PDB file of C-alpha atoms in Angstrom:
ATOM      1  CA  MET A   1      -8.775  41.988   3.583  1.00  0.00           C
ATOM      2  CA  THR A   2     -10.234  38.569   2.872  1.00  0.00           C
ATOM      3  CA  LEU A   3      -9.665  35.566   5.068  1.00  0.00           C
ATOM      4  CA  GLN A   4      -7.459  33.949   2.406  1.00  0.00           C
ATOM      5  CA  GLN A   5      -5.309  37.082   2.125  1.00  0.00           C
ATOM      6  CA  GLU A   6      -4.900  37.214   5.906  1.00  0.00           C
ATOM      7  CA  ALA A   7      -3.907  33.520   5.949  1.00  0.00           C
ATOM      8  CA  CYS A   8      -1.368  34.087   3.170  1.00  0.00           C
ATOM      9  CA  GLU A   9       0.214  37.000   5.039  1.00  0.00           C
ATOM     10  CA  LYS A  10       0.558  34.963   8.212  1.00  0.00           C
ATOM     11  CA  ILE A  11       1.961  31.962   6.332  1.00  0.00           C
ATOM     12  CA  MET A  12       4.573  34.170   4.642  1.00  0.00           C
ATOM     13  CA  LYS A  13       5.949  35.040   8.104  1.00  0.00           C
ATOM     14  CA  LEU A  14       6.311  31.415   9.239  1.00  0.00           C
ATOM     15  CA  PRO A  15       9.497  29.332   9.126  1.00  0.00           C
ATOM     16  CA  GLU A  16       9.693  26.411   6.651  1.00  0.00           C
ATOM     17  CA  ASP A  17       8.720  23.698   9.165  1.00  0.00           C
ATOM     18  CA  GLY A  18       5.610  25.678  10.124  1.00  0.00           C
ATOM     19  CA  ILE A  19       4.595  25.941   6.473  1.00  0.00           C
ATOM     20  CA  LYS A  20       5.072  22.199   5.984  1.00  0.00           C
ATOM     21  CA  LEU A  21       2.749  21.553   8.931  1.00  0.00           C
ATOM     22  CA  ILE A  22       0.114  23.862   7.472  1.00  0.00           C
ATOM     23  CA  ILE A  23       0.349  22.084   4.107  1.00  0.00           C
ATOM     24  CA  VAL A  24      -0.158  18.704   5.790  1.00  0.00           C
ATOM     25  CA  MET A  25      -3.169  20.050   7.693  1.00  0.00           C
ATOM     26  CA  ALA A  26      -4.620  21.611   4.531  1.00  0.00           C
ATOM     27  CA  ASP A  27      -4.215  18.320   2.645  1.00  0.00           C
ATOM     28  CA  GLU A  28      -5.985  16.433   5.424  1.00  0.00           C
ATOM     29  CA  ILE A  29      -8.867  18.924   5.547  1.00  0.00           C
ATOM     30  CA  ALA A  30      -9.186  18.740   1.749  1.00  0.00           C
ATOM     31  CA  ARG A  31      -9.203  14.925   1.911  1.00  0.00           C
ATOM     32  CA  GLN A  32     -11.935  14.959   4.557  1.00  0.00           C
ATOM     33  CA  LYS A  33     -14.026  17.367   2.473  1.00  0.00           C
ATOM     34  CA  GLY A  34     -13.481  15.346  -0.699  1.00  0.00           C
ATOM     35  CA  ILE A  35     -11.515  18.128  -2.381  1.00  0.00           C
ATOM     36  CA  SER A  36      -8.894  16.931  -4.826  1.00  0.00           C
ATOM     37  CA  TYR A  37      -6.478  19.442  -6.267  1.00  0.00           C
ATOM     38  CA  ASP A  38      -3.420  17.275  -6.807  1.00  0.00           C
ATOM     39  CA  THR A  39      -4.190  15.347  -9.984  1.00  0.00           C
ATOM     40  CA  ASP A  40      -0.585  14.208 -10.547  1.00  0.00           C
ATOM     41  CA  SER A  41      -0.411  12.252  -7.289  1.00  0.00           C
ATOM     42  CA  ARG A  42      -3.893  10.831  -7.896  1.00  0.00           C
ATOM     43  CA  ASP A  43      -2.796   9.626 -11.341  1.00  0.00           C
ATOM     44  CA  GLN A  44       0.301   8.077  -9.770  1.00  0.00           C
ATOM     45  CA  LYS A  45      -1.832   6.321  -7.146  1.00  0.00           C
ATOM     46  CA  ASN A  46      -4.188   5.009  -9.841  1.00  0.00           C
ATOM     47  CA  SER A  47      -1.214   3.832 -11.887  1.00  0.00           C
ATOM     48  CA  SER A  48       0.311   2.174  -8.849  1.00  0.00           C
ATOM     49  CA  THR A  49      -2.986   0.467  -8.022  1.00  0.00           C
ATOM     50  CA  ALA A  50      -3.337  -0.724 -11.606  1.00  0.00           C
ATOM     51  CA  ARG A  51       0.191  -2.182 -11.512  1.00  0.00           C
ATOM     52  CA  ARG A  52      -0.553  -3.978  -8.248  1.00  0.00           C
ATOM     53  CA  LYS A  53      -3.794  -5.405  -9.620  1.00  0.00           C
ATOM     54  CA  ALA A  54      -2.022  -6.589 -12.769  1.00  0.00           C
ATOM     55  CA  ALA A  55       0.729  -8.201 -10.688  1.00  0.00           C
ATOM     56  CA  PHE A  56      -1.866  -9.946  -8.519  1.00  0.00           C
ATOM     57  CA  GLN A  57      -3.712 -11.205 -11.595  1.00  0.00           C
ATOM     58  CA  ASN A  58      -0.397 -12.443 -12.999  1.00  0.00           C
ATOM     59  CA  MET A  59       0.279 -14.270  -9.737  1.00  0.00           C
ATOM     60  CA  LEU A  60      -3.141 -15.955  -9.882  1.00  0.00           C
ATOM     61  CA  GLU A  61      -2.476 -17.067 -13.447  1.00  0.00           C
ATOM     62  CA  MET A  62       0.912 -18.485 -12.435  1.00  0.00           C
ATOM     63  CA  ARG A  63      -0.726 -20.351  -9.570  1.00  0.00           C
ATOM     64  CA  GLU A  64      -3.092 -22.002 -12.053  1.00  0.00           C
ATOM     65  CA  GLN A  65      -0.062 -23.248 -14.019  1.00  0.00           C
ATOM     66  CA  SER A  66       1.505 -24.774 -10.898  1.00  0.00           C
ATOM     67  CA  THR A  67       2.557 -28.420 -10.941  1.00  0.00           C
ATOM     68  CA  TYR A  68       1.193 -28.958  -7.435  1.00  0.00           C
ATOM     69  CA  PRO A  69      -2.329 -30.339  -7.051  1.00  0.00           C
ATOM     70  CA  LYS A  70      -5.086 -27.978  -5.895  1.00  0.00           C
ATOM     71  CA  ASP A  71      -5.401 -29.782  -2.551  1.00  0.00           C
ATOM     72  CA  PHE A  72      -1.643 -29.752  -1.822  1.00  0.00           C
ATOM     73  CA  ASP A  73      -1.045 -29.541   1.949  1.00  0.00           C
ATOM     74  CA  TYR A  74       2.254 -27.705   2.314  1.00  0.00           C
ATOM     75  CA  LYS A  75       2.218 -28.010   6.115  1.00  0.00           C
ATOM     76  CA  LYS A  76       1.961 -31.778   5.940  1.00  0.00           C
ATOM     77  CA  ALA A  77       4.709 -31.927   3.293  1.00  0.00           C
ATOM     78  CA  ALA A  78       6.973 -29.712   5.439  1.00  0.00           C
ATOM     79  CA  GLU A  79       6.389 -31.890   8.518  1.00  0.00           C
ATOM     80  CA  GLU A  80       7.181 -35.045   6.558  1.00  0.00           C
ATOM     81  CA  ALA A  81      10.354 -33.500   5.141  1.00  0.00           C
ATOM     82  CA  ILE A  82      11.502 -32.491   8.636  1.00  0.00           C
ATOM     83  CA  ARG A  83      10.772 -35.964  10.009  1.00  0.00           C
ATOM     84  CA  GLU A  84      12.692 -37.545   7.149  1.00  0.00           C
ATOM     85  CA  LYS A  85      15.641 -35.177   7.417  1.00  0.00           C
ATOM     86  CA  TYR A  86      16.069 -35.523  11.173  1.00  0.00           C
ATOM     87  CA  ASN A  87      14.964 -39.181  11.425  1.00  0.00           C
ATOM     88  CA  LEU A  88      12.133 -38.365  13.799  1.00  0.00           C
ATOM     89  CA  ILE A  89       9.855 -41.170  14.926  1.00  0.00           C
ATOM     90  CA  ASP A  90       6.191 -40.624  15.803  1.00  0.00           C
TER      91      ASP A  90
END
């Protein structure tokens, strides 16, 4: 009996939560060894990363179209607005 066959026999006798733990451990060992056998999730991760990068690029482009000057100091503007609203005196 090979080692893989012995492992399969033992896994077949485990309850569901034990099998889930073994799957998590196997995934982690595969990740550490650079083994990739789940192409669907990798494609989803790549797709998700591509969407995030596109959204970030879109955000940068929108920032370029902003009506505020490049050197706009939002903290100073917020402080001035608070002073004006609450009639604060320096």
